[in-house]
């Protein structure tokens, strides 16, 4: 069955080191952008961008050059944005 909403799951594990799994679901095909920002709002990484089919999607992410701290995971599909906090511990 297809999901009924645009959803960004909490990363797992959280806190993480050295990598974490990111999951999101789409109720319809959408052009999305999955990005990471630090707490000052500076762009850290674009994990993926493009057209994705309806359903569940999963990515692994690591940032060996990142400092320990809190990061914001952001999923945007053009009409909506979802965010989650992630804690990276070295």
PDB file of C-alpha atoms in Angstrom:
ATOM      1  CA  UNK A   1       0.000   0.000   0.000  1.00  0.00           C
ATOM      2  CA  UNK A   2       1.132   3.547  -0.662  1.00  0.00           C
ATOM      3  CA  UNK A   3       1.689   6.017   2.188  1.00  0.00           C
ATOM      4  CA  UNK A   4      -1.009   8.644   2.705  1.00  0.00           C
ATOM      5  CA  UNK A   5       1.307  11.488   3.700  1.00  0.00           C
ATOM      6  CA  UNK A   6       4.623  13.223   3.093  1.00  0.00           C
ATOM      7  CA  UNK A   7       6.744  12.117   6.048  1.00  0.00           C
ATOM      8  CA  UNK A   8      10.330  12.380   7.295  1.00  0.00           C
ATOM      9  CA  UNK A   9      11.255   9.733   9.865  1.00  0.00           C
ATOM     10  CA  UNK A  10      13.702  10.273  12.728  1.00  0.00           C
ATOM     11  CA  UNK A  11      17.218   9.157  11.769  1.00  0.00           C
ATOM     12  CA  UNK A  12      18.507   5.922  13.289  1.00  0.00           C
ATOM     13  CA  UNK A  13      20.605   5.634  15.326  1.00  0.00           C
ATOM     14  CA  UNK A  14      20.402   9.013  17.002  1.00  0.00           C
ATOM     15  CA  UNK A  15      22.908  10.068  18.333  1.00  0.00           C
ATOM     16  CA  UNK A  16      25.126   8.614  15.630  1.00  0.00           C
ATOM     17  CA  UNK A  17      28.776   8.020  14.798  1.00  0.00           C
ATOM     18  CA  UNK A  18      30.000   7.578  12.082  1.00  0.00           C
ATOM     19  CA  UNK A  19      26.827   7.104  10.012  1.00  0.00           C
ATOM     20  CA  UNK A  20      23.047   7.151  10.299  1.00  0.00           C
ATOM     21  CA  UNK A  21      20.055   5.914   8.294  1.00  0.00           C
ATOM     22  CA  UNK A  22      17.569   8.451   6.921  1.00  0.00           C
ATOM     23  CA  UNK A  23      14.055   7.465   5.815  1.00  0.00           C
ATOM     24  CA  UNK A  24      11.172   9.331   4.227  1.00  0.00           C
ATOM     25  CA  UNK A  25       7.871   8.448   2.575  1.00  0.00           C
ATOM     26  CA  UNK A  26       5.993  10.140  -0.238  1.00  0.00           C
ATOM     27  CA  UNK A  27       2.284   9.785  -0.998  1.00  0.00           C
ATOM     28  CA  UNK A  28       2.866  10.687  -4.657  1.00  0.00           C
ATOM     29  CA  UNK A  29       5.799  11.089  -7.015  1.00  0.00           C
ATOM     30  CA  UNK A  30       7.601  14.322  -6.112  1.00  0.00           C
ATOM     31  CA  UNK A  31      10.742  16.282  -6.809  1.00  0.00           C
ATOM     32  CA  UNK A  32      12.422  16.386  -3.401  1.00  0.00           C
ATOM     33  CA  UNK A  33      15.567  17.726  -1.764  1.00  0.00           C
ATOM     34  CA  UNK A  34      17.062  16.100   1.352  1.00  0.00           C
ATOM     35  CA  UNK A  35      19.611  18.366   3.075  1.00  0.00           C
ATOM     36  CA  UNK A  36      21.532  18.773   6.321  1.00  0.00           C
ATOM     37  CA  UNK A  37      22.136  22.110   8.088  1.00  0.00           C
ATOM     38  CA  UNK A  38      24.053  23.010  11.233  1.00  0.00           C
ATOM     39  CA  UNK A  39      22.360  24.930  14.053  1.00  0.00           C
ATOM     40  CA  UNK A  40      23.489  28.250  12.600  1.00  0.00           C
ATOM     41  CA  UNK A  41      21.576  27.450   9.411  1.00  0.00           C
ATOM     42  CA  UNK A  42      24.656  26.796   7.296  1.00  0.00           C
ATOM     43  CA  UNK A  43      24.209  24.187   4.593  1.00  0.00           C
ATOM     44  CA  UNK A  44      26.300  21.104   5.421  1.00  0.00           C
ATOM     45  CA  UNK A  45      25.266  18.577   2.803  1.00  0.00           C
ATOM     46  CA  UNK A  46      22.728  17.800   0.081  1.00  0.00           C
ATOM     47  CA  UNK A  47      22.072  14.095   0.470  1.00  0.00           C
ATOM     48  CA  UNK A  48      19.837  13.738  -2.572  1.00  0.00           C
ATOM     49  CA  UNK A  49      17.749  15.799  -4.950  1.00  0.00           C
ATOM     50  CA  UNK A  50      15.485  14.639  -7.725  1.00  0.00           C
ATOM     51  CA  UNK A  51      12.242  12.998  -8.714  1.00  0.00           C
ATOM     52  CA  UNK A  52      11.211  10.125  -6.438  1.00  0.00           C
ATOM     53  CA  UNK A  53       8.274   7.737  -6.766  1.00  0.00           C
ATOM     54  CA  UNK A  54       5.557   7.374  -4.153  1.00  0.00           C
ATOM     55  CA  UNK A  55       6.572   5.049  -1.333  1.00  0.00           C
ATOM     56  CA  UNK A  56       9.381   4.659   1.191  1.00  0.00           C
ATOM     57  CA  UNK A  57      12.982   5.694   0.544  1.00  0.00           C
ATOM     58  CA  UNK A  58      16.137   5.171   2.620  1.00  0.00           C
ATOM     59  CA  UNK A  59      19.654   6.628   2.600  1.00  0.00           C
ATOM     60  CA  UNK A  60      22.779   6.175   4.703  1.00  0.00           C
ATOM     61  CA  UNK A  61      24.652   9.374   5.563  1.00  0.00           C
ATOM     62  CA  UNK A  62      27.998  10.044   7.179  1.00  0.00           C
ATOM     63  CA  UNK A  63      30.008  13.209   7.586  1.00  0.00           C
ATOM     64  CA  UNK A  64      33.565  12.452   8.711  1.00  0.00           C
ATOM     65  CA  UNK A  65      34.541  16.131   8.451  1.00  0.00           C
ATOM     66  CA  UNK A  66      31.602  17.351  10.573  1.00  0.00           C
ATOM     67  CA  UNK A  67      32.100  18.528  14.133  1.00  0.00           C
ATOM     68  CA  UNK A  68      30.190  16.922  16.978  1.00  0.00           C
ATOM     69  CA  UNK A  69      26.880  18.626  17.559  1.00  0.00           C
ATOM     70  CA  UNK A  70      23.250  19.014  16.606  1.00  0.00           C
ATOM     71  CA  UNK A  71      22.252  19.049  12.934  1.00  0.00           C
ATOM     72  CA  UNK A  72      18.928  19.637  11.180  1.00  0.00           C
ATOM     73  CA  UNK A  73      17.765  17.170   8.538  1.00  0.00           C
ATOM     74  CA  UNK A  74      15.363  18.850   6.097  1.00  0.00           C
ATOM     75  CA  UNK A  75      13.132  17.276   3.442  1.00  0.00           C
ATOM     76  CA  UNK A  76      11.448  19.614   0.944  1.00  0.00           C
ATOM     77  CA  UNK A  77       9.068  18.674  -1.877  1.00  0.00           C
ATOM     78  CA  UNK A  78       8.158  22.109  -3.263  1.00  0.00           C
ATOM     79  CA  UNK A  79       4.939  22.551  -1.289  1.00  0.00           C
ATOM     80  CA  UNK A  80       5.981  21.264   2.147  1.00  0.00           C
ATOM     81  CA  UNK A  81       9.045  20.983   4.360  1.00  0.00           C
ATOM     82  CA  UNK A  82       9.745  18.583   7.209  1.00  0.00           C
ATOM     83  CA  UNK A  83      12.672  18.758   9.650  1.00  0.00           C
ATOM     84  CA  UNK A  84      14.266  16.491  12.239  1.00  0.00           C
ATOM     85  CA  UNK A  85      17.121  17.024  14.696  1.00  0.00           C
ATOM     86  CA  UNK A  86      20.156  14.706  14.566  1.00  0.00           C
ATOM     87  CA  UNK A  87      22.978  14.494  17.095  1.00  0.00           C
ATOM     88  CA  UNK A  88      26.465  13.627  15.834  1.00  0.00           C
ATOM     89  CA  UNK A  89      28.984  12.528  18.487  1.00  0.00           C
ATOM     90  CA  UNK A  90      32.645  11.932  17.685  1.00  0.00           C
TER      91      UNK A  90
END
